[in-house]
Tab-separated table of C-alpha atoms in Angstrom:
chain	number	residue	atom	x	y	z
A	15	MET	CA	-9.329	-13.151	3.345
A	16	ILE	CA	-6.655	-10.964	2.568
A	17	ARG	CA	-3.102	-10.610	4.176
A	18	PHE	CA	-0.352	-7.961	3.036
A	19	ARG	CA	2.564	-10.596	2.947
A	20	PHE	CA	6.512	-9.486	2.878
A	21	VAL	CA	9.860	-10.929	3.293
A	22	LEU	CA	12.829	-8.604	4.159
A	23	THR	CA	15.850	-8.330	2.650
A	24	PRO	CA	18.695	-10.001	5.062
A	25	LEU	CA	20.482	-7.480	6.800
A	26	GLY	CA	24.151	-8.363	5.460
A	27	ARG	CA	22.369	-7.897	2.017
A	28	VAL	CA	20.960	-4.514	2.295
A	29	VAL	CA	22.364	-1.591	0.564
A	30	PRO	CA	23.179	1.227	1.293
A	31	TRP	CA	21.815	4.621	0.811
A	32	GLY	CA	24.521	6.861	-1.427
A	33	HIS	CA	28.070	6.248	-3.156
A	34	GLU	CA	30.805	8.267	-1.605
A	35	ASP	CA	28.882	8.506	2.137
A	36	ARG	CA	27.293	5.488	2.363
A	37	THR	CA	24.260	5.682	4.316
A	38	LEU	CA	21.474	3.772	6.015
A	39	HIS	CA	18.211	4.070	7.451
A	40	TRP	CA	14.987	3.389	9.097
A	41	PHE	CA	12.865	3.482	5.381
A	42	GLY	CA	16.223	1.806	3.214
A	43	LEU	CA	16.442	-1.039	6.431
A	44	THR	CA	12.913	-2.143	5.183
A	45	ASP	CA	14.310	-3.149	1.705
A	46	GLY	CA	12.771	-6.641	0.707
A	47	TRP	CA	9.936	-7.732	-1.284
A	48	TYR	CA	6.245	-7.879	-0.872
A	49	TRP	CA	2.655	-8.615	-2.229
A	50	ILE	CA	-0.651	-9.113	-1.254
A	51	GLU	CA	-2.974	-12.595	-0.633
A	52	LEU	CA	-6.403	-11.998	-1.363
A	53	ALA	CA	-9.012	-14.681	-1.499
A	54	ASP	CA	-7.190	-17.352	-4.189
A	55	HIS	CA	-5.205	-14.868	-6.093
A	56	GLU	CA	-1.621	-13.720	-4.900
A	57	LEU	CA	-1.567	-9.997	-5.822
A	58	LEU	CA	1.715	-8.318	-7.362
A	59	ARG	CA	3.301	-11.907	-7.946
A	60	TYR	CA	5.349	-11.470	-11.451
A	61	THR	CA	4.927	-14.494	-13.981
A	62	PRO	CA	8.266	-16.794	-14.030
A	63	ASP	CA	8.910	-14.868	-17.783
A	64	THR	CA	8.931	-11.778	-16.995
A	65	PRO	CA	11.890	-10.199	-17.087
A	66	GLY	CA	14.216	-8.990	-14.636
A	67	GLN	CA	12.003	-9.555	-11.531
A	68	ARG	CA	11.945	-11.368	-8.458
A	69	PRO	CA	8.472	-13.442	-8.227
A	70	TYR	CA	7.009	-10.281	-5.948
A	71	VAL	CA	7.419	-6.557	-5.995
A	72	ASP	CA	11.157	-5.218	-5.042
A	73	TYR	CA	11.288	-2.765	-2.815
A	74	TYR	CA	10.904	-0.841	0.432
A	75	LEU	CA	8.450	-2.176	2.473
A	76	ALA	CA	8.014	1.313	4.514
A	77	ARG	CA	6.428	2.657	0.792
A	78	LEU	CA	3.427	0.056	0.988
A	79	TRP	CA	3.424	0.220	4.823
A	80	GLU	CA	2.661	4.132	4.123
A	81	ASP	CA	0.212	4.463	1.920
A	82	VAL	CA	-1.897	1.658	3.272
A	83	ILE	CA	-2.127	3.617	6.501
A	84	GLU	CA	-2.901	6.846	4.737
A	85	MET	CA	-5.433	5.100	2.325
A	86	THR	CA	-7.602	2.928	5.619
A	87	SER	CA	-8.960	5.558	7.108
A	88	ALA	CA	-10.785	6.336	3.366
A	89	VAL	CA	-11.479	3.163	2.775
A	90	LEU	CA	-13.240	2.708	5.909
A	91	GLU	CA	-15.489	5.234	5.139
A	92	PRO	CA	-18.771	4.134	4.217
A	93	VAL	CA	-19.794	4.697	0.397
A	94	PRO	CA	-23.371	6.369	-0.860
A	95	ALA	CA	-25.367	4.168	-2.565
A	96	ASP	CA	-25.233	6.716	-5.523
A	97	LEU	CA	-21.737	6.943	-5.711
A	98	LEU	CA	-20.807	2.772	-5.908
A	99	ASP	CA	-21.298	3.109	-9.472
A	100	PHE	CA	-18.168	6.252	-9.771
A	101	VAL	CA	-16.007	4.658	-7.256
A	102	ALA	CA	-16.005	1.114	-9.532
A	103	GLY	CA	-15.465	2.793	-12.580
A	104	ASP	CA	-12.744	3.345	-14.243
A	105	PRO	CA	-11.177	7.089	-14.647
A	106	ASP	CA	-9.756	6.375	-18.253
A	107	ALA	CA	-13.231	6.836	-19.272
A	108	TRP	CA	-13.522	10.273	-17.701
A	109	GLY	CA	-13.788	13.625	-19.180
A	110	PRO	CA	-10.889	16.049	-18.087
A	111	VAL	CA	-10.818	16.973	-14.866
A	112	ASN	CA	-11.797	21.020	-14.715
A	113	GLY	CA	-13.087	22.991	-12.346
A	114	ASP	CA	-13.285	22.404	-8.239
A	115	ALA	CA	-16.105	20.043	-7.634
A	116	ALA	CA	-14.244	17.373	-10.545
A	117	SER	CA	-11.128	17.289	-8.770
A	118	THR	CA	-12.676	16.838	-5.366
A	119	ALA	CA	-13.966	13.771	-6.576
A	120	ALA	CA	-10.680	12.756	-8.685
A	121	VAL	CA	-8.940	13.236	-5.203
A	122	TRP	CA	-11.389	11.152	-3.354
A	123	TYR	CA	-11.512	8.362	-5.462
A	124	ASP	CA	-7.357	8.424	-5.838
A	125	GLU	CA	-7.479	7.510	-2.245
A	126	HIS	CA	-8.844	4.172	-2.149
A	127	THR	CA	-6.159	3.363	-4.813
A	128	VAL	CA	-2.902	1.863	-3.585
A	129	ASP	CA	-0.548	3.669	-5.012
A	130	LEU	CA	2.104	1.770	-6.795
A	131	GLY	CA	3.468	4.691	-9.111
A	132	TYR	CA	7.283	3.411	-8.305
A	133	ILE	CA	6.990	-0.116	-9.916
A	134	ARG	CA	6.892	-0.546	-13.846
A	135	CYS	CA	3.236	-1.213	-15.281
A	136	PRO	CA	1.460	-1.688	-12.086
A	137	PRO	CA	-1.959	-3.260	-11.534
A	138	ARG	CA	-4.766	-0.874	-9.955
A	139	ILE	CA	-5.427	-1.662	-6.969
A	140	ARG	CA	-8.306	-0.189	-5.150
A	141	ALA	CA	-11.149	-0.487	-2.303
A	142	TRP	CA	-13.704	0.994	-0.923
A	143	ARG	CA	-16.546	-0.063	1.945
A	144	THR	CA	-20.153	-0.980	2.023
A	145	VAL	CA	-22.469	-0.587	4.281
A	146	GLY	CA	-26.470	-1.361	4.623
A	147	ASP	CA	-28.871	-3.488	6.092
A	148	ASP	CA	-26.757	-6.542	7.930
A	149	LEU	CA	-23.836	-6.065	5.325
A	150	ASP	CA	-20.484	-4.570	5.771
A	151	VAL	CA	-17.985	-5.033	3.486
A	152	VAL	CA	-14.761	-3.663	1.520
A	153	THR	CA	-14.557	-4.698	-1.609
A	154	VAL	CA	-11.382	-5.123	-3.283
A	155	THR	CA	-10.787	-4.597	-6.642
A	156	TRP	CA	-7.602	-4.967	-9.408
A	157	ARG	CA	-6.988	-4.565	-12.788
A	158	HIS	CA	-3.625	-4.851	-14.949
A	159	ASP	CA	-2.836	-3.567	-18.431
A	160	ASP	CA	-0.657	-6.269	-19.857
A	161	ASP	CA	1.885	-3.928	-22.103
A	162	GLY	CA	3.572	-7.498	-23.037
A	163	ASP	CA	6.528	-7.124	-20.951
A	164	ILE	CA	5.425	-6.891	-17.284
A	165	ARG	CA	2.730	-9.931	-16.134
A	166	PHE	CA	1.590	-10.649	-12.785
A	167	THR	CA	-0.240	-14.463	-11.555
A	168	ALA	CA	-3.540	-12.850	-11.053
A	169	PRO	CA	-6.168	-12.665	-13.713
A	170	PRO	CA	-6.294	-8.909	-15.504
A	171	SER	CA	-8.832	-8.082	-13.361
A	172	GLY	CA	-10.652	-9.229	-10.488
A	173	GLN	CA	-12.438	-8.299	-7.474
A	174	VAL	CA	-12.822	-10.050	-3.840
A	175	VAL	CA	-15.461	-8.633	-1.317
A	176	ILE	CA	-14.585	-9.045	2.894
A	177	PRO	CA	-15.693	-8.411	5.810
A	178	SER	CA	-15.113	-4.520	6.644
A	179	ASP	CA	-13.547	-6.026	9.373
A	180	SER	CA	-11.451	-8.875	8.302
A	181	PHE	CA	-9.822	-5.365	6.173
A	182	LEU	CA	-8.956	-3.856	8.602
A	183	ALA	CA	-7.405	-6.976	10.805
A	184	ALA	CA	-5.288	-7.426	8.241
A	185	VAL	CA	-3.629	-3.997	8.119
A	186	ARG	CA	-3.062	-4.376	11.851
A	187	ARG	CA	-1.813	-7.675	11.383
A	188	PHE	CA	1.001	-6.059	8.934
A	189	ASP	CA	1.336	-2.960	10.963
A	190	HIS	CA	2.598	-5.276	13.660
A	191	GLU	CA	4.189	-7.965	11.626
A	192	LEU	CA	6.562	-5.428	9.885
A	193	MET	CA	7.149	-3.319	13.168
A	194	THR	CA	8.453	-6.251	15.295
A	195	ALA	CA	10.807	-7.573	12.068
A	196	MET	CA	11.887	-3.548	12.158
A	197	GLY	CA	12.325	-4.050	16.188
A	198	ARG	CA	14.519	-7.102	15.829
A	199	ARG	CA	16.178	-5.672	12.954
A	200	ILE	CA	17.612	-2.467	14.784
A	201	ARG	CA	18.616	-4.735	18.167
A	202	ALA	CA	20.559	-6.510	16.071
A	203	LEU	CA	22.365	-3.614	14.565
A	204	GLU	CA	22.722	-1.928	18.699
A	205	ARG	CA	23.921	-5.223	19.173
A	206	THR	CA	26.609	-5.058	16.138
A	207	GLY	CA	26.493	-1.347	15.206
A	208	PRO	CA	26.854	-0.372	12.066
A	209	PRO	CA	28.593	-2.564	9.263
A	210	ASP	CA	31.930	-0.726	8.525
A	211	GLY	CA	32.114	2.278	6.471
A	212	ILE	CA	27.744	3.101	6.640
A	213	GLN	CA	26.932	5.962	8.598
A	214	LEU	CA	23.806	5.115	10.989
A	215	ASP	CA	22.699	6.711	13.558
A	216	LEU	CA	21.364	4.265	16.039
A	217	GLU	CA	19.718	6.470	18.438
A	218	ARG	CA	17.697	8.381	15.724
A	219	LEU	CA	17.001	5.195	14.492
A	220	ARG	CA	15.552	3.518	17.189
A	221	ALA	CA	13.699	6.761	17.995
A	222	GLU	CA	12.384	6.651	14.350
A	223	HIS	CA	10.879	3.442	14.874
A	224	THR	CA	9.644	4.751	18.161
A	225	ALA	CA	7.316	7.023	16.638
A	226	ARG	CA	6.525	5.007	13.836
A	227	MET	CA	5.027	2.222	15.641
A	228	THR	CA	2.161	4.748	16.932
A	229	TRP	CA	1.455	6.342	13.486
A	230	LEU	CA	-1.110	3.277	12.253
A	231	ALA	CA	-3.055	4.429	15.381
A	232	ARG	CA	-3.029	7.662	14.712
A	233	GLY	CA	-4.022	7.578	10.792
A	234	LEU	CA	-7.071	5.490	12.455
A	235	GLN	CA	-8.089	8.163	14.488
A	236	ASN	CA	-8.602	10.083	11.281
A	237	VAL	CA	-12.136	11.139	10.410
A	238	PRO	CA	-12.904	11.971	6.689
A	239	GLU	CA	-14.462	15.243	6.104
A	240	THR	CA	-15.833	14.361	3.235
A	241	ASP	CA	-17.853	17.249	1.103
A	242	TRP	CA	-20.183	14.852	-0.204
A	243	THR	CA	-21.952	17.155	-2.721
A	244	ALA	CA	-18.801	17.937	-4.293
A	245	VAL	CA	-17.604	14.669	-4.953
A	246	ARG	CA	-20.982	13.613	-6.306
A	247	ALA	CA	-21.113	17.398	-8.579
A	248	GLY	CA	-17.779	15.803	-9.540
A	249	ALA	CA	-18.523	12.691	-10.212
A	250	ILE	CA	-21.197	13.734	-12.818
A	251	GLU	CA	-18.769	16.137	-14.391
A	252	LEU	CA	-16.982	13.370	-15.071
A	253	ARG	CA	-18.818	10.812	-16.344
A	254	ARG	CA	-20.231	12.997	-18.278
A	255	GLY	CA	-17.041	13.529	-20.712
């Protein structure tokens, strides 16, 4: 089981962007905190002794939502059997990324990773699909290198295998829940108007929300055009060290 969970910051507590010209927009209005439920684990939940942190990652939901949509088409592309060791491997053991093939393989590898570079000492969360006889699953792995300050409640590393349909259903649910929550937030602002002293173009906000409601459907139409020959050659170079 996998589920992308979140809580939006109450509207009255959302901090505007800027100092003199204080503004709000769709991205900024997604301020909140979030985590990933995966089997019996909560990924991105901090331990109580982690200083200065809420229980979960405190950032804009738009960022996680955009990154999940962007990676989903790559995750759902089945990985050839001879590349499973590479996609499951540790890039810290690679040699330098020199040449086109190595670069292609490294980019393909990164496309299966949730981009969490905006938080301090993030875990590395990855996912890929395996298809075979009576088998169609997505493997989700995580790894966190404890820096002595930032700690999460999940084990330092782990792996959960789920049906591919369950992964896609979780992405669709995340999209639906965020779009629904943001729709309510926008309707509230349309009734009350922007807070005093805050610049907010409500027509533009509504138009952007309407456009973003199509992002997942359009993203799922993107069919990866993976150059498997280049990925295989690059994987050999990188793992050779």
